[in-house]
């Protein structure tokens, strides 16, 4: 699965998602793209899932027409995420195209 990490998503998380191809917004040179443009660009590049910490994303964008699945981590704290990384893995394995999931820690 092609996974894109948004700004703020802790990069160490990628080592727990090894079956998937994980790329960051920074690595793609997309750090200056705003949410709507980022979502369109990611879909155009074939990404299937966006992992973000932007809890306002669902309020800022119309997500109904998206093919890209979105997983929002409800914290940016890597130690908190790492302790419950299984929740992120479960969300990634269950998310479907166009779906929006929030992962609580």
JSON list of C-alpha atoms in Angstrom, two decimals:
[
{"chain": "A", "resi": 1, "resn": "UNK", "atom": "CA", "xyz": [0.00, 0.00, 0.00]},
{"chain": "A", "resi": 2, "resn": "UNK", "atom": "CA", "xyz": [1.25, 3.51, -0.82]},
{"chain": "A", "resi": 3, "resn": "UNK", "atom": "CA", "xyz": [1.16, 5.59, 2.39]},
{"chain": "A", "resi": 4, "resn": "UNK", "atom": "CA", "xyz": [1.87, 9.31, 2.68]},
{"chain": "A", "resi": 5, "resn": "UNK", "atom": "CA", "xyz": [2.82, 10.92, 6.01]},
{"chain": "A", "resi": 6, "resn": "UNK", "atom": "CA", "xyz": [1.60, 14.50, 6.36]},
{"chain": "A", "resi": 7, "resn": "UNK", "atom": "CA", "xyz": [3.60, 17.18, 8.20]},
{"chain": "A", "resi": 8, "resn": "UNK", "atom": "CA", "xyz": [3.50, 16.45, 11.93]},
{"chain": "A", "resi": 9, "resn": "UNK", "atom": "CA", "xyz": [3.20, 12.68, 11.57]},
{"chain": "A", "resi": 10, "resn": "UNK", "atom": "CA", "xyz": [6.10, 11.20, 13.55]},
{"chain": "A", "resi": 11, "resn": "UNK", "atom": "CA", "xyz": [8.51, 9.69, 11.02]},
{"chain": "A", "resi": 12, "resn": "UNK", "atom": "CA", "xyz": [9.66, 6.86, 13.36]},
{"chain": "A", "resi": 13, "resn": "UNK", "atom": "CA", "xyz": [6.18, 5.38, 12.85]},
{"chain": "A", "resi": 14, "resn": "UNK", "atom": "CA", "xyz": [7.25, 4.28, 9.37]},
{"chain": "A", "resi": 15, "resn": "UNK", "atom": "CA", "xyz": [9.47, 1.48, 10.74]},
{"chain": "A", "resi": 16, "resn": "UNK", "atom": "CA", "xyz": [6.33, -0.20, 12.15]},
{"chain": "A", "resi": 17, "resn": "UNK", "atom": "CA", "xyz": [4.63, -0.08, 8.75]},
{"chain": "A", "resi": 18, "resn": "UNK", "atom": "CA", "xyz": [7.28, -2.01, 6.82]},
{"chain": "A", "resi": 19, "resn": "UNK", "atom": "CA", "xyz": [4.91, -4.01, 4.61]},
{"chain": "A", "resi": 20, "resn": "UNK", "atom": "CA", "xyz": [3.82, -0.66, 3.12]},
{"chain": "A", "resi": 21, "resn": "UNK", "atom": "CA", "xyz": [5.64, 1.93, 1.02]},
{"chain": "A", "resi": 22, "resn": "UNK", "atom": "CA", "xyz": [5.77, 5.01, 3.27]},
{"chain": "A", "resi": 23, "resn": "UNK", "atom": "CA", "xyz": [6.78, 8.44, 1.97]},
{"chain": "A", "resi": 24, "resn": "UNK", "atom": "CA", "xyz": [6.61, 11.82, 3.70]},
{"chain": "A", "resi": 25, "resn": "UNK", "atom": "CA", "xyz": [5.24, 15.08, 2.36]},
{"chain": "A", "resi": 26, "resn": "UNK", "atom": "CA", "xyz": [8.70, 16.54, 2.98]},
{"chain": "A", "resi": 27, "resn": "UNK", "atom": "CA", "xyz": [10.42, 13.85, 0.94]},
{"chain": "A", "resi": 28, "resn": "UNK", "atom": "CA", "xyz": [8.07, 14.53, -1.98]},
{"chain": "A", "resi": 29, "resn": "UNK", "atom": "CA", "xyz": [8.74, 18.28, -1.78]},
{"chain": "A", "resi": 30, "resn": "UNK", "atom": "CA", "xyz": [5.08, 18.95, -1.03]},
{"chain": "A", "resi": 31, "resn": "UNK", "atom": "CA", "xyz": [5.55, 20.77, 2.30]},
{"chain": "A", "resi": 32, "resn": "UNK", "atom": "CA", "xyz": [4.04, 23.99, 0.95]},
{"chain": "A", "resi": 33, "resn": "UNK", "atom": "CA", "xyz": [0.89, 22.39, -0.48]},
{"chain": "A", "resi": 34, "resn": "UNK", "atom": "CA", "xyz": [-2.32, 23.28, 1.32]},
{"chain": "A", "resi": 35, "resn": "UNK", "atom": "CA", "xyz": [-4.73, 20.51, 2.37]},
{"chain": "A", "resi": 36, "resn": "UNK", "atom": "CA", "xyz": [-6.99, 20.40, -0.70]},
{"chain": "A", "resi": 37, "resn": "UNK", "atom": "CA", "xyz": [-4.08, 20.63, -3.11]},
{"chain": "A", "resi": 38, "resn": "UNK", "atom": "CA", "xyz": [-2.13, 18.05, -1.11]},
{"chain": "A", "resi": 39, "resn": "UNK", "atom": "CA", "xyz": [-5.02, 15.59, -1.21]},
{"chain": "A", "resi": 40, "resn": "UNK", "atom": "CA", "xyz": [-5.47, 16.02, -4.99]},
{"chain": "A", "resi": 41, "resn": "UNK", "atom": "CA", "xyz": [-1.73, 15.70, -5.61]},
{"chain": "A", "resi": 42, "resn": "UNK", "atom": "CA", "xyz": [-1.42, 12.59, -3.40]},
{"chain": "A", "resi": 43, "resn": "UNK", "atom": "CA", "xyz": [-4.32, 10.91, -5.20]},
{"chain": "A", "resi": 44, "resn": "UNK", "atom": "CA", "xyz": [-2.83, 11.83, -8.56]},
{"chain": "A", "resi": 45, "resn": "UNK", "atom": "CA", "xyz": [0.47, 10.22, -7.55]},
{"chain": "A", "resi": 46, "resn": "UNK", "atom": "CA", "xyz": [-1.25, 6.97, -6.57]},
{"chain": "A", "resi": 47, "resn": "UNK", "atom": "CA", "xyz": [-1.13, 7.25, -2.79]},
{"chain": "A", "resi": 48, "resn": "UNK", "atom": "CA", "xyz": [-3.84, 5.19, -1.12]},
{"chain": "A", "resi": 49, "resn": "UNK", "atom": "CA", "xyz": [-3.62, 6.47, 2.47]},
{"chain": "A", "resi": 50, "resn": "UNK", "atom": "CA", "xyz": [-2.70, 9.78, 4.09]},
{"chain": "A", "resi": 51, "resn": "UNK", "atom": "CA", "xyz": [-1.62, 9.61, 7.74]},
{"chain": "A", "resi": 52, "resn": "UNK", "atom": "CA", "xyz": [-1.97, 13.01, 9.39]},
{"chain": "A", "resi": 53, "resn": "UNK", "atom": "CA", "xyz": [-2.16, 14.66, 12.80]},
{"chain": "A", "resi": 54, "resn": "UNK", "atom": "CA", "xyz": [-4.35, 17.50, 11.46]},
{"chain": "A", "resi": 55, "resn": "UNK", "atom": "CA", "xyz": [-7.52, 17.08, 13.53]},
{"chain": "A", "resi": 56, "resn": "UNK", "atom": "CA", "xyz": [-9.21, 19.92, 11.62]},
{"chain": "A", "resi": 57, "resn": "UNK", "atom": "CA", "xyz": [-8.84, 18.21, 8.24]},
{"chain": "A", "resi": 58, "resn": "UNK", "atom": "CA", "xyz": [-12.39, 16.85, 8.24]},
{"chain": "A", "resi": 59, "resn": "UNK", "atom": "CA", "xyz": [-13.74, 20.36, 8.88]},
{"chain": "A", "resi": 60, "resn": "UNK", "atom": "CA", "xyz": [-11.53, 22.08, 6.30]},
{"chain": "A", "resi": 61, "resn": "UNK", "atom": "CA", "xyz": [-12.07, 19.74, 3.35]},
{"chain": "A", "resi": 62, "resn": "UNK", "atom": "CA", "xyz": [-14.95, 17.98, 1.65]},
{"chain": "A", "resi": 63, "resn": "UNK", "atom": "CA", "xyz": [-13.74, 14.40, 1.98]},
{"chain": "A", "resi": 64, "resn": "UNK", "atom": "CA", "xyz": [-16.76, 12.70, 0.37]},
{"chain": "A", "resi": 65, "resn": "UNK", "atom": "CA", "xyz": [-15.33, 12.72, -3.14]},
{"chain": "A", "resi": 66, "resn": "UNK", "atom": "CA", "xyz": [-11.89, 11.42, -2.14]},
{"chain": "A", "resi": 67, "resn": "UNK", "atom": "CA", "xyz": [-10.40, 8.08, -3.16]},
{"chain": "A", "resi": 68, "resn": "UNK", "atom": "CA", "xyz": [-7.59, 8.66, -0.68]},
{"chain": "A", "resi": 69, "resn": "UNK", "atom": "CA", "xyz": [-8.19, 7.09, 2.73]},
{"chain": "A", "resi": 70, "resn": "UNK", "atom": "CA", "xyz": [-7.28, 9.36, 5.64]},
{"chain": "A", "resi": 71, "resn": "UNK", "atom": "CA", "xyz": [-6.07, 8.26, 9.06]},
{"chain": "A", "resi": 72, "resn": "UNK", "atom": "CA", "xyz": [-5.78, 11.04, 11.63]},
{"chain": "A", "resi": 73, "resn": "UNK", "atom": "CA", "xyz": [-3.65, 10.44, 14.71]},
{"chain": "A", "resi": 74, "resn": "UNK", "atom": "CA", "xyz": [-5.20, 12.30, 17.64]},
{"chain": "A", "resi": 75, "resn": "UNK", "atom": "CA", "xyz": [-1.79, 13.23, 19.06]},
{"chain": "A", "resi": 76, "resn": "UNK", "atom": "CA", "xyz": [1.60, 14.24, 17.71]},
{"chain": "A", "resi": 77, "resn": "UNK", "atom": "CA", "xyz": [3.42, 12.69, 20.68]},
{"chain": "A", "resi": 78, "resn": "UNK", "atom": "CA", "xyz": [5.65, 9.90, 19.39]},
{"chain": "A", "resi": 79, "resn": "UNK", "atom": "CA", "xyz": [6.01, 8.20, 22.81]},
{"chain": "A", "resi": 80, "resn": "UNK", "atom": "CA", "xyz": [2.18, 8.01, 23.13]},
{"chain": "A", "resi": 81, "resn": "UNK", "atom": "CA", "xyz": [1.80, 6.72, 19.57]},
{"chain": "A", "resi": 82, "resn": "UNK", "atom": "CA", "xyz": [4.59, 4.18, 19.94]},
{"chain": "A", "resi": 83, "resn": "UNK", "atom": "CA", "xyz": [3.01, 2.68, 23.09]},
{"chain": "A", "resi": 84, "resn": "UNK", "atom": "CA", "xyz": [-0.19, 2.01, 21.10]},
{"chain": "A", "resi": 85, "resn": "UNK", "atom": "CA", "xyz": [1.22, 1.60, 17.60]},
{"chain": "A", "resi": 86, "resn": "UNK", "atom": "CA", "xyz": [-1.00, -1.46, 17.16]},
{"chain": "A", "resi": 87, "resn": "UNK", "atom": "CA", "xyz": [-3.97, 0.94, 16.84]},
{"chain": "A", "resi": 88, "resn": "UNK", "atom": "CA", "xyz": [-2.34, 2.65, 13.88]},
{"chain": "A", "resi": 89, "resn": "UNK", "atom": "CA", "xyz": [-1.50, -0.69, 12.25]},
{"chain": "A", "resi": 90, "resn": "UNK", "atom": "CA", "xyz": [-5.08, -1.91, 12.76]},
{"chain": "A", "resi": 91, "resn": "UNK", "atom": "CA", "xyz": [-6.47, 1.30, 11.24]},
{"chain": "A", "resi": 92, "resn": "UNK", "atom": "CA", "xyz": [-4.15, 0.99, 8.26]},
{"chain": "A", "resi": 93, "resn": "UNK", "atom": "CA", "xyz": [-5.18, -2.62, 7.65]},
{"chain": "A", "resi": 94, "resn": "UNK", "atom": "CA", "xyz": [-8.90, -1.88, 7.94]},
{"chain": "A", "resi": 95, "resn": "UNK", "atom": "CA", "xyz": [-9.22, 1.48, 6.16]},
{"chain": "A", "resi": 96, "resn": "UNK", "atom": "CA", "xyz": [-10.96, 1.51, 2.81]},
{"chain": "A", "resi": 97, "resn": "UNK", "atom": "CA", "xyz": [-10.64, 3.89, -0.11]},
{"chain": "A", "resi": 98, "resn": "UNK", "atom": "CA", "xyz": [-12.19, 7.27, 0.70]},
{"chain": "A", "resi": 99, "resn": "UNK", "atom": "CA", "xyz": [-12.65, 6.44, 4.39]},
{"chain": "A", "resi": 100, "resn": "UNK", "atom": "CA", "xyz": [-11.71, 8.77, 7.27]},
{"chain": "A", "resi": 101, "resn": "UNK", "atom": "CA", "xyz": [-10.54, 7.24, 10.57]},
{"chain": "A", "resi": 102, "resn": "UNK", "atom": "CA", "xyz": [-9.40, 8.93, 13.78]},
{"chain": "A", "resi": 103, "resn": "UNK", "atom": "CA", "xyz": [-7.00, 6.95, 15.99]},
{"chain": "A", "resi": 104, "resn": "UNK", "atom": "CA", "xyz": [-7.23, 7.76, 19.69]},
{"chain": "A", "resi": 105, "resn": "UNK", "atom": "CA", "xyz": [-4.33, 7.27, 22.09]}
]
